[in-house]
Amino acid sequence: MDKSHLENKNNIKPIDMYDEMSSSYLSYAMSVIVSRALPDIRDGLKPVHRRIIYAMHKGGFDWSKQFRKSARIVGDVIGKYHPHGDQAVYDALVRMVQDFSMSLPLIDGQGNFGSVDGDPPAAMRYTETRLAKISQNLIDDIDKDTVEFKSNYDETEKEPEVLPAQYPNLLVNGAGGIAVGMATSIPPHNLSEVINATLALIENKDIKINELMKHIPGPDFPTGGTIIGKDIIKTGYKTGRGSFKIRGNVSIEQLKNGKERLVINSIPYQINKSVLNEKIVELIRNKKIEGISDIRDESNREGIRVAIDLKRNIEPETVKRQLFKYTSLESSFSFNTLAIVDRKPKNCNLKDFLESFLKFREDVVVKKTKFDLKKAEDRAHILIGLSVSVENIDKVIKVIRSSKNPEQAKNSLLKTSWKIKSSQKLIKLVDNKKSKNSYSLSSKQVEAILELRLQKLTALGINEIEVELKKLSNLIVSFKKIINSRKELLKVISNELNEIKEKYSVERRTKIIDAVLNYDIEETIQKQSVLITVTLQGYIKRGALDIVKKQKRGGKGKSGIKTRDEDSVVQTLSVNTHTSVLFFSTQGMVYKLKAWKIPEGSASSRGKSLYNILPLKNHQSISSIMPLPEDKSEFKDLNIIFATAKGKIRKNSLEDFLNINTAGKIAMKLDNDDKIIGVKICKENQDIMLSSLNGKCIRFESKKLRLFKGRSSKGIKGINLGEKDKIVSLSIVEKIDKKSDKNGKAEGKYILSITENGFGKRTNDKEFRTTNRGGKGIIGIVNSSRNGNIASSFPVFDGDEILISTNKGRVIRVAVKEIRTAGRNTQGVRIIKLSGDEKVVSAIKIDDNLI
């Protein structure tokens, strides 16, 4: 199309779309940045907050006046200065009232202005507000030509470009905002600390940020909490960018019943307490956090208090770490100190904030002082005129009476030269020039004389003029000193700051500590007794040990795991959640895993496949599991004993298995038809006992078994087994005590044997004599079609408890003292009732010292 045709028709000009879009978007972006989203570094306010304060000041809604409806104020703001939605203005006003949002609220509120639980404020027609007392220090002297004014949006009103703030409000109350392509996040600080730092800058303009941090150690949030890491704060103050962690404060209370309680006294800044509580409840429900019996929000006007009751024997520090890790009780706060400086956005460090404020405040005080000086000089000028007129009162009256009208009287008074004598000393008070004997009145002086009331002609009136003039003289001298001396100027600013600090200072609410945050996840795991169950098909799970209740001998037990028809439980292990567990495979490999990493299952669940947890190869399954001591320093004094189904045995130093990685390592070489059935930790002064499927036992001394070097050998013969017999249990037994009771028996020490059909007995330890390795052994328990083959055999004491598991997943917990004592050559008594083809597959002793 012909462009000239477009230009001529209806005065239309073609414009390139790219140029128009770029120009329009840039204008919009700059408007958002400068006029809406970012605070001014001088008074620390965004335009909407500044307009709210100014509208309230103009409306007379000061701290000393009565409260007014918020709707009235919002109407004034949007009608005169802020052409935006009423709800946006009200939201900004509400935040300025909330003591949990601002370190120093700028507006006093009456009514519901929301809560830390996220409750919304009441509608603006219900709430009432007025300026807070501290706001007076933001707006004082605004009528003294201290700041520039500009036209409002419709040019019917004037509004200030900035308020003449007397303290660094941006640092004290902080700010947050999202502009176009940039955002700001400035944390609030303690008023006293900010003022102290400003005073330090006044004393030393070359002060370093490190020295300023002696006065401002870090942010101070209105909701309290604890900031973690001083170095991170230092980085933020130096660069204007950074992120630090803040935690709520949690204390521990001791209850009368022996239990403990965690109490949340404060929460991180801008965190919704109600949402936090709901998250904790959800984590408890999903068993992500364990050991909590009850949670109550007991917060009131006095402050935040969330009570978390713990179960008995639960470690409160672990629960605290869990709360910090999984909830917003520990959250991040990002430094991004962007503010408007000289009408442009700038990222500022700590010193920039204070220097910009100080520069601005110096300018404001000079302008204010000049305004006051002019006013004082004008008043002094009038008073001198009055003094001259009183001294020449007869002549003044004569001039006035002889004039036809006021205008003629004024001209006559202006033209007359007045003799002065007593007024000379008054003139000298405000004017150091050499005084003359005559004086000419100015137009303003003449107007004041013509308006002079007769009462001023008395001696009292003349004296009042002299007293006032002397005061003005002193003021004029001090004003000029401030204007001409930067030292005096800074002194005025310092006095203002000290006065504000004295009136409004509060104690620091947020603690600052140095702490390591990259703590091991294990620190968040509660240390408690657990039961690990492994099935023949390679499924594993862990569950709390206390879910298995103690029963009398002969009970049916409780469902402990749900297995498939072709699967069965092959081993159970009682440990605590922090225990490292070694897993030994049928092919002689060993893997290590912390107990808490084993997936938790319900009482009847099957568990998870070991193939998903350990890097097992094809045709490989776990044949034995063994817990490791938690104290690694004990490793050098301990040995590890391996026993295979074919009766092989081997002894290694436990240090050989200290560093087992996730990929696994070779533990023992095995024959094709052999497998590891037991692995135990042993000391040199202990005995080793092997128990077979057919009820045979052999006991020999550990110190007589040679120590193997490395992990790749097959071991040596431990027992000479008969046909169709195999090893089912490896036990570590304390040496026979020479001391005996009246009956000649060792006190409370037994070998417990359990059979597949649920029978068992305990036999005195002294009946199992020590022999040499490699023999046929002795009878430990008689097996028959009635009681079946041997499932397990191990040493126990009178006070112990055992846990018996069947191939159908049932478990029973029985006290050893409930099981009958009998000799070696007996079949035992029924301990658990079985049904159908159900068999006992495992029996273990519950360790009393797990946690």
Short mmCIF file of C-alpha atoms in Angstrom, two decimals, residues 148-593:
data_model
loop_
_atom_site.label_atom_id
_atom_site.label_comp_id
_atom_site.label_asym_id
_atom_site.label_seq_id
_atom_site.Cartn_x
_atom_site.Cartn_y
_atom_site.Cartn_z
CA GLU A 148 9.53 18.15 46.16
CA PHE A 149 5.84 17.93 45.34
CA LYS A 150 4.30 16.81 42.07
CA SER A 151 0.83 16.89 40.57
CA ASN A 152 -1.44 13.94 41.19
CA TYR A 153 -2.84 11.82 38.35
CA ASP A 154 -5.52 14.37 37.37
CA GLU A 155 -3.49 17.48 38.32
CA THR A 156 -6.05 18.60 40.90
CA GLU A 157 -3.87 17.91 43.94
CA LYS A 158 -0.21 17.97 44.89
CA GLU A 159 1.54 14.98 46.47
CA PRO A 160 5.09 14.54 47.83
CA GLU A 161 7.66 12.64 45.78
CA VAL A 162 9.15 11.39 49.04
CA LEU A 163 8.49 11.87 52.75
CA PRO A 164 11.11 13.68 54.90
CA ALA A 165 11.85 10.55 56.95
CA GLN A 166 13.90 11.07 60.10
CA TYR A 167 15.16 7.45 60.35
CA PRO A 168 16.18 4.74 57.80
CA ASN A 169 12.71 3.26 57.42
CA LEU A 170 13.64 0.95 54.53
CA LEU A 171 16.08 -1.02 56.69
CA VAL A 172 13.81 -0.97 59.74
CA ASN A 173 10.64 -2.25 58.06
CA GLY A 174 12.12 -3.92 55.00
CA ALA A 175 10.26 -4.33 51.73
CA GLY A 176 9.23 -6.91 49.17
CA GLY A 177 7.97 -6.46 45.66
CA ILE A 178 7.94 -7.88 42.15
CA ALA A 179 8.44 -5.48 39.27
CA VAL A 180 8.97 -6.22 35.58
CA GLY A 181 12.13 -8.27 35.18
CA MET A 182 13.28 -7.54 38.72
CA ALA A 183 12.23 -7.98 42.33
CA THR A 184 13.20 -6.76 45.77
CA SER A 185 13.39 -8.57 49.10
CA ILE A 186 14.75 -6.50 51.98
CA PRO A 187 14.40 -7.98 55.48
CA PRO A 188 13.32 -5.85 58.47
CA HIS A 189 15.87 -4.80 61.09
CA ASN A 190 15.97 -3.61 64.68
CA LEU A 191 15.41 0.16 64.98
CA SER A 192 18.04 0.69 67.69
CA GLU A 193 20.68 -1.24 65.75
CA VAL A 194 19.98 0.64 62.52
CA ILE A 195 20.20 4.00 64.31
CA ASN A 196 23.44 2.95 66.04
CA ALA A 197 24.93 2.02 62.67
CA THR A 198 23.82 5.37 61.19
CA LEU A 199 25.44 7.21 64.09
CA ALA A 200 28.62 5.20 63.52
CA LEU A 201 28.59 6.27 59.86
CA ILE A 202 28.17 9.91 60.95
CA GLU A 203 31.23 9.51 63.18
CA ASN A 204 33.29 7.81 60.47
CA LYS A 205 32.29 8.19 56.84
CA ASP A 206 34.94 5.60 55.81
CA ILE A 207 33.53 2.88 58.07
CA LYS A 208 33.58 -0.65 56.58
CA ILE A 209 30.62 -3.00 56.32
CA ASN A 210 32.26 -5.39 58.79
CA GLU A 211 32.34 -2.57 61.35
CA LEU A 212 28.72 -1.62 60.59
CA MET A 213 27.78 -5.25 61.30
CA LYS A 214 29.00 -4.79 64.87
CA HIS A 215 25.93 -2.56 65.22
CA ILE A 216 23.64 -4.47 62.81
CA PRO A 217 24.51 -8.17 63.21
CA GLY A 218 21.62 -9.18 60.98
CA PRO A 219 17.89 -8.81 60.26
CA ASP A 220 15.40 -8.69 63.13
CA PHE A 221 12.04 -10.17 62.19
CA PRO A 222 8.86 -9.19 64.03
CA THR A 223 7.97 -12.88 64.44
CA GLY A 224 11.30 -13.69 66.10
CA GLY A 225 12.97 -16.96 65.13
CA THR A 226 16.64 -17.81 64.75
CA ILE A 227 18.84 -16.96 61.75
CA ILE A 228 21.42 -19.62 60.88
CA GLY A 229 24.86 -18.55 59.66
CA LYS A 230 26.56 -15.20 60.22
CA ASP A 231 28.78 -15.51 57.14
CA ILE A 232 25.76 -15.76 54.83
CA ILE A 233 24.36 -12.52 56.28
CA LYS A 234 27.73 -10.83 55.77
CA THR A 235 27.67 -11.83 52.08
CA GLY A 236 24.17 -10.39 51.71
CA TYR A 237 25.17 -7.10 53.34
CA LYS A 238 28.23 -6.77 51.11
CA THR A 239 26.73 -7.79 47.75
CA GLY A 240 23.05 -7.04 48.23
CA ARG A 241 22.22 -10.63 47.32
CA GLY A 242 22.12 -13.86 49.27
CA SER A 243 19.92 -16.30 51.10
CA PHE A 244 19.92 -17.46 54.70
CA LYS A 245 17.96 -19.97 56.75
CA ILE A 246 15.64 -18.90 59.54
CA ARG A 247 14.12 -21.28 62.07
CA GLY A 248 11.29 -20.96 64.52
CA ASN A 249 12.30 -21.26 68.17
CA VAL A 250 11.45 -24.60 69.78
CA SER A 251 11.85 -25.25 73.50
CA ILE A 252 11.62 -28.52 75.44
CA GLU A 253 9.37 -28.93 78.48
CA GLN A 254 9.51 -31.80 80.98
CA LEU A 255 6.09 -33.20 81.93
CA LYS A 256 5.15 -34.73 85.28
CA ASN A 257 4.46 -38.15 83.74
CA GLY A 258 8.06 -38.43 82.57
CA LYS A 259 7.27 -37.54 78.97
CA GLU A 260 8.55 -34.47 77.14
CA ARG A 261 6.91 -31.71 75.13
CA LEU A 262 8.20 -29.52 72.30
CA VAL A 263 6.85 -25.97 72.29
CA ILE A 264 7.11 -23.76 69.20
CA ASN A 265 7.49 -20.20 70.57
CA SER A 266 8.07 -18.39 67.28
CA ILE A 267 7.91 -19.10 63.57
CA PRO A 268 9.90 -17.84 60.57
CA TYR A 269 8.91 -14.51 59.01
CA GLN A 270 5.94 -14.61 56.61
CA ILE A 271 5.15 -18.25 57.44
CA ASN A 272 1.48 -19.16 57.93
CA LYS A 273 1.22 -20.83 61.36
CA SER A 274 -2.00 -22.64 60.53
CA VAL A 275 -0.51 -24.16 57.37
CA LEU A 276 2.59 -25.14 59.36
CA ASN A 277 0.45 -26.97 61.93
CA GLU A 278 -1.49 -28.76 59.20
CA LYS A 279 1.77 -29.88 57.59
CA ILE A 280 3.01 -31.31 60.90
CA VAL A 281 -0.26 -33.23 61.32
CA GLU A 282 0.04 -34.58 57.76
CA LEU A 283 3.63 -35.73 58.41
CA ILE A 284 2.50 -37.49 61.60
CA ARG A 285 -0.36 -39.17 59.72
CA ASN A 286 2.00 -40.35 56.96
CA LYS A 287 4.56 -41.51 59.57
CA LYS A 288 7.18 -39.19 58.14
CA ILE A 289 7.63 -37.89 61.68
CA GLU A 290 7.23 -40.43 64.47
CA GLY A 291 6.99 -40.18 68.22
CA ILE A 292 4.35 -37.41 68.47
CA SER A 293 1.22 -38.20 70.46
CA ASP A 294 -0.59 -34.85 70.28
CA ILE A 295 -0.30 -31.35 68.81
CA ARG A 296 -2.21 -28.29 70.05
CA ASP A 297 -2.14 -24.64 69.05
CA GLU A 298 -2.26 -22.71 72.33
CA SER A 299 -1.37 -19.32 70.83
CA ASN A 300 -3.05 -16.22 72.28
CA ARG A 301 -2.49 -12.48 72.64
CA GLU A 302 0.63 -13.16 74.69
CA GLY A 303 2.33 -14.82 71.72
CA ILE A 304 2.77 -18.01 69.72
CA ARG A 305 2.65 -21.35 71.49
CA VAL A 306 2.24 -24.64 69.64
CA ALA A 307 2.54 -27.62 72.01
CA ILE A 308 3.74 -30.95 70.59
CA ASP A 309 3.51 -33.82 73.09
CA LEU A 310 5.99 -36.66 72.58
CA LYS A 311 5.59 -40.34 73.35
CA ARG A 312 7.63 -41.88 76.13
CA ASN A 313 11.36 -42.47 75.47
CA ILE A 314 11.31 -40.34 72.30
CA GLU A 315 14.38 -38.17 71.72
CA PRO A 316 13.08 -34.56 71.42
CA GLU A 317 16.15 -33.28 69.54
CA THR A 318 15.51 -35.78 66.74
CA VAL A 319 11.88 -34.67 66.41
CA LYS A 320 13.08 -31.04 66.30
CA ARG A 321 15.44 -31.87 63.43
CA GLN A 322 12.60 -33.64 61.63
CA LEU A 323 10.39 -30.56 61.99
CA PHE A 324 13.17 -28.33 60.64
CA LYS A 325 13.80 -30.64 57.69
CA TYR A 326 10.26 -31.47 56.59
CA THR A 327 8.29 -28.31 57.46
CA SER A 328 8.52 -24.55 57.00
CA LEU A 329 9.62 -24.26 60.64
CA GLU A 330 12.96 -23.82 58.90
CA SER A 331 12.69 -21.72 55.75
CA SER A 332 14.84 -19.54 53.53
CA PHE A 333 14.82 -15.78 53.22
CA SER A 334 16.42 -14.29 50.13
CA PHE A 335 18.35 -11.01 50.13
CA ASN A 336 17.75 -8.93 47.02
CA THR A 337 18.23 -5.35 48.14
CA LEU A 338 16.85 -3.50 45.13
CA ALA A 339 15.59 0.04 45.74
CA ILE A 340 14.95 3.26 43.83
CA VAL A 341 18.06 5.46 44.05
CA ASP A 342 18.06 8.76 42.10
CA ARG A 343 14.92 7.60 40.25
CA LYS A 344 16.62 4.37 39.08
CA PRO A 345 16.58 0.81 40.49
CA LYS A 346 19.86 -0.08 42.18
CA ASN A 347 21.12 -3.07 44.14
CA CYS A 348 22.47 -1.73 47.44
CA ASN A 349 24.78 -3.02 50.12
CA LEU A 350 24.38 -2.19 53.80
CA LYS A 351 26.49 0.95 53.64
CA ASP A 352 24.61 2.19 50.54
CA PHE A 353 21.35 2.19 52.51
CA LEU A 354 22.78 4.30 55.31
CA GLU A 355 24.76 6.66 53.07
CA SER A 356 21.75 7.34 50.84
CA PHE A 357 19.54 8.01 53.85
CA LEU A 358 22.16 10.29 55.44
CA LYS A 359 22.65 12.24 52.22
CA PHE A 360 18.89 12.68 51.91
CA ARG A 361 18.48 13.63 55.55
CA GLU A 362 21.23 16.26 55.32
CA ASP A 363 19.40 17.84 52.38
CA VAL A 364 16.07 17.75 54.25
CA VAL A 365 17.49 19.30 57.43
CA VAL A 366 19.21 22.07 55.46
CA LYS A 367 15.96 22.89 53.63
CA LYS A 368 13.99 22.76 56.87
CA THR A 369 16.53 24.99 58.61
CA LYS A 370 16.47 27.52 55.76
CA PHE A 371 12.69 27.56 55.96
CA ASP A 372 12.78 28.10 59.73
CA LEU A 373 15.51 30.74 59.33
CA LYS A 374 13.47 32.71 56.83
CA LYS A 375 10.42 32.48 59.05
CA ALA A 376 12.42 33.66 62.08
CA GLU A 377 13.98 36.49 60.13
CA ASP A 378 10.61 37.58 58.80
CA ARG A 379 9.16 37.59 62.28
CA ALA A 380 12.16 39.49 63.67
CA HIS A 381 11.81 42.01 60.87
CA ILE A 382 8.16 42.60 61.87
CA LEU A 383 9.05 42.87 65.56
CA ILE A 384 11.74 45.51 64.83
CA GLY A 385 9.14 47.49 62.91
CA LEU A 386 6.77 47.27 65.84
CA SER A 387 9.53 48.33 68.24
CA VAL A 388 10.36 51.37 66.09
CA SER A 389 6.68 52.32 65.92
CA VAL A 390 6.25 52.05 69.69
CA GLU A 391 9.36 54.20 70.24
CA ASN A 392 7.89 56.84 67.87
CA ILE A 393 4.27 56.24 68.79
CA ASP A 394 3.23 59.92 68.93
CA LYS A 395 4.61 60.59 65.52
CA VAL A 396 3.06 57.40 64.10
CA ILE A 397 -0.37 58.36 65.46
CA LYS A 398 -0.01 61.86 64.05
CA VAL A 399 0.88 60.50 60.57
CA ILE A 400 -2.04 58.11 60.63
CA ARG A 401 -4.55 60.74 61.86
CA SER A 402 -3.46 63.18 59.20
CA SER A 403 -3.95 60.64 56.39
CA LYS A 404 -7.18 60.57 54.43
CA ASN A 405 -7.20 56.77 54.04
CA PRO A 406 -5.14 53.65 54.95
CA GLU A 407 -3.27 53.74 51.64
CA GLN A 408 -2.10 57.30 52.24
CA ALA A 409 -1.17 56.38 55.81
CA LYS A 410 0.89 53.46 54.51
CA ASN A 411 2.75 55.61 51.98
CA SER A 412 3.40 58.29 54.56
CA LEU A 413 4.83 55.79 57.04
CA LEU A 414 7.07 54.33 54.32
CA LYS A 415 8.47 57.74 53.36
CA THR A 416 9.14 58.87 56.91
CA SER A 417 12.61 58.48 58.43
CA TRP A 418 12.27 57.37 62.04
CA LYS A 419 14.66 58.20 64.80
CA ILE A 420 15.72 55.22 66.88
CA LYS A 421 17.43 55.04 70.19
CA SER A 422 16.12 52.24 72.37
CA SER A 423 15.41 50.07 69.27
CA GLN A 424 19.06 50.12 68.19
CA LYS A 425 20.03 47.29 70.53
CA LEU A 426 17.11 45.18 69.22
CA ILE A 427 18.14 45.80 65.62
CA LYS A 428 21.67 44.77 66.52
CA LEU A 429 20.37 41.43 67.86
CA VAL A 430 19.36 40.31 64.39
CA ASP A 431 21.56 42.49 62.21
CA ASN A 432 25.26 42.94 62.94
CA LYS A 433 25.57 45.88 60.58
CA LYS A 434 26.54 49.22 62.04
CA SER A 435 23.27 50.82 63.11
CA LYS A 436 22.29 54.36 62.19
CA ASN A 437 20.27 56.90 64.15
CA SER A 438 17.40 56.68 61.67
CA TYR A 439 15.37 53.78 60.32
CA SER A 440 13.10 53.29 57.33
CA LEU A 441 10.18 50.88 57.61
CA SER A 442 9.44 48.22 54.99
CA SER A 443 6.06 47.56 53.44
CA LYS A 444 5.50 44.49 55.63
CA GLN A 445 6.48 46.39 58.76
CA VAL A 446 4.06 49.18 57.91
CA GLU A 447 1.22 46.67 57.39
CA ALA A 448 1.99 45.15 60.80
CA ILE A 449 1.99 48.63 62.41
CA LEU A 450 -1.36 49.50 60.89
CA GLU A 451 -2.76 46.24 62.27
CA LEU A 452 -1.14 46.82 65.68
CA ARG A 453 -3.56 46.40 68.60
CA LEU A 454 -3.60 49.14 71.20
CA GLN A 455 -2.67 46.72 74.00
CA LYS A 456 0.81 46.41 72.47
CA LEU A 457 1.41 50.07 73.35
CA THR A 458 1.63 49.19 77.04
CA ALA A 459 4.93 48.57 78.81
CA LEU A 460 4.04 44.88 78.97
CA GLY A 461 3.57 44.74 75.20
CA ILE A 462 6.92 46.40 74.55
CA ASN A 463 8.60 43.95 76.92
CA GLU A 464 7.00 40.98 75.12
CA ILE A 465 8.42 42.25 71.82
CA GLU A 466 11.90 42.42 73.31
CA VAL A 467 11.69 38.90 74.86
CA GLU A 468 10.43 37.34 71.62
CA LEU A 469 13.05 39.15 69.59
CA LYS A 470 15.84 37.83 71.79
CA LYS A 471 14.56 34.27 71.34
CA LEU A 472 14.39 34.74 67.59
CA SER A 473 17.88 36.16 67.61
CA ASN A 474 19.21 33.00 69.26
CA LEU A 475 17.31 30.84 66.81
CA ILE A 476 18.63 32.75 63.82
CA VAL A 477 22.19 32.30 65.06
CA SER A 478 21.72 28.53 65.55
CA PHE A 479 19.99 28.14 62.17
CA LYS A 480 22.83 29.88 60.36
CA LYS A 481 25.34 27.73 62.21
CA ILE A 482 23.56 24.54 61.02
CA ILE A 483 23.44 25.77 57.43
CA ASN A 484 27.08 26.84 57.36
CA SER A 485 28.62 23.96 59.34
CA ARG A 486 28.27 20.28 58.37
CA LYS A 487 29.41 19.34 61.86
CA GLU A 488 26.43 21.16 63.37
CA LEU A 489 24.17 19.70 60.70
CA LEU A 490 25.22 16.12 61.57
CA LYS A 491 24.79 16.93 65.24
CA VAL A 492 21.14 17.83 64.61
CA ILE A 493 20.60 14.56 62.70
CA SER A 494 22.31 12.58 65.48
CA ASN A 495 20.09 14.20 68.12
CA GLU A 496 16.98 13.36 66.09
CA LEU A 497 18.09 9.74 65.74
CA ASN A 498 18.90 9.39 69.42
CA GLU A 499 15.51 10.82 70.35
CA ILE A 500 13.73 8.34 68.06
CA LYS A 501 15.78 5.46 69.48
CA GLU A 502 14.89 6.48 73.01
CA LYS A 503 11.17 6.62 72.21
CA TYR A 504 10.65 3.56 70.01
CA SER A 505 13.49 1.09 70.57
CA VAL A 506 12.61 -2.56 71.26
CA GLU A 507 14.71 -5.57 72.21
CA ARG A 508 16.03 -7.75 69.39
CA ARG A 509 13.54 -10.50 68.64
CA THR A 510 15.52 -12.68 66.22
CA LYS A 511 18.55 -14.66 67.40
CA ILE A 512 21.57 -15.15 65.15
CA ILE A 513 23.71 -18.26 65.51
CA ASP A 514 26.42 -20.09 63.61
CA ALA A 515 25.37 -23.66 62.86
CA VAL A 516 26.03 -26.37 60.30
CA LEU A 517 22.90 -26.91 58.22
CA ASN A 518 24.13 -29.76 56.06
CA TYR A 519 23.47 -32.21 58.86
CA ASP A 520 23.20 -35.90 58.05
CA ILE A 521 19.66 -36.97 57.31
CA GLU A 522 20.20 -39.69 59.91
CA GLU A 523 19.97 -36.98 62.56
CA THR A 524 16.30 -36.59 61.65
CA ILE A 525 15.59 -40.30 62.24
CA GLN A 526 14.24 -41.20 65.64
CA LYS A 527 16.36 -43.83 67.37
CA GLN A 528 13.98 -46.68 68.20
CA SER A 529 13.77 -50.46 68.27
CA VAL A 530 12.66 -52.02 65.00
CA LEU A 531 12.09 -55.51 63.66
CA ILE A 532 13.53 -56.37 60.23
CA THR A 533 11.87 -59.26 58.40
CA VAL A 534 13.26 -61.02 55.29
CA THR A 535 11.37 -63.60 53.20
CA LEU A 536 12.60 -66.47 51.06
CA GLN A 537 11.54 -64.64 47.89
CA GLY A 538 13.60 -61.60 48.87
CA TYR A 539 11.06 -59.21 50.41
CA ILE A 540 12.09 -57.04 53.34
CA LYS A 541 10.46 -54.56 55.66
CA ARG A 542 10.99 -52.90 59.00
CA GLY A 543 8.40 -52.22 61.66
CA ALA A 544 8.28 -50.95 65.21
CA LEU A 545 9.14 -53.69 67.67
CA ASP A 546 6.52 -52.58 70.17
CA ILE A 547 3.65 -53.57 67.87
CA VAL A 548 4.36 -57.22 68.76
CA LYS A 549 2.80 -57.70 72.19
CA LYS A 550 4.11 -60.23 74.69
CA GLN A 551 2.04 -63.45 74.99
CA LYS A 552 2.00 -66.50 77.18
CA ARG A 553 3.65 -69.70 75.99
CA GLY A 554 1.36 -71.61 73.63
CA GLY A 555 -0.29 -68.53 72.14
CA LYS A 556 -1.26 -68.17 68.50
CA GLY A 557 0.84 -65.08 67.89
CA LYS A 558 0.00 -62.12 65.71
CA SER A 559 0.05 -61.60 61.95
CA GLY A 560 3.42 -60.01 61.22
CA ILE A 561 3.80 -60.22 57.43
CA LYS A 562 1.52 -61.26 54.57
CA THR A 563 3.35 -63.71 52.29
CA ARG A 564 2.43 -65.46 49.08
CA ASP A 565 1.86 -69.21 49.03
CA GLU A 566 5.31 -69.96 47.62
CA ASP A 567 7.07 -67.46 49.94
CA SER A 568 7.98 -67.66 53.63
CA VAL A 569 9.87 -65.72 56.30
CA VAL A 570 13.49 -66.88 56.53
CA GLN A 571 15.01 -64.42 59.01
CA THR A 572 14.09 -61.72 61.48
CA LEU A 573 16.43 -59.25 63.17
CA SER A 574 15.89 -56.95 66.15
CA VAL A 575 17.94 -53.71 65.86
CA ASN A 576 17.53 -49.94 66.16
CA THR A 577 16.98 -47.50 63.31
CA HIS A 578 20.59 -46.20 63.40
CA THR A 579 22.16 -49.66 63.20
CA SER A 580 24.19 -50.58 60.11
CA VAL A 581 23.08 -53.98 58.80
CA LEU A 582 25.21 -56.30 56.66
CA PHE A 583 23.35 -58.39 54.08
CA PHE A 584 25.02 -61.63 52.96
CA SER A 585 23.88 -63.21 49.70
CA THR A 586 23.69 -66.89 48.69
CA GLN A 587 26.64 -66.27 46.35
CA GLY A 588 28.86 -64.93 49.12
CA MET A 589 28.50 -61.17 48.54
CA VAL A 590 28.01 -58.66 51.34
CA TYR A 591 26.10 -55.35 51.25
CA LYS A 592 25.62 -52.67 53.90
CA LEU A 593 22.52 -50.63 54.64
#
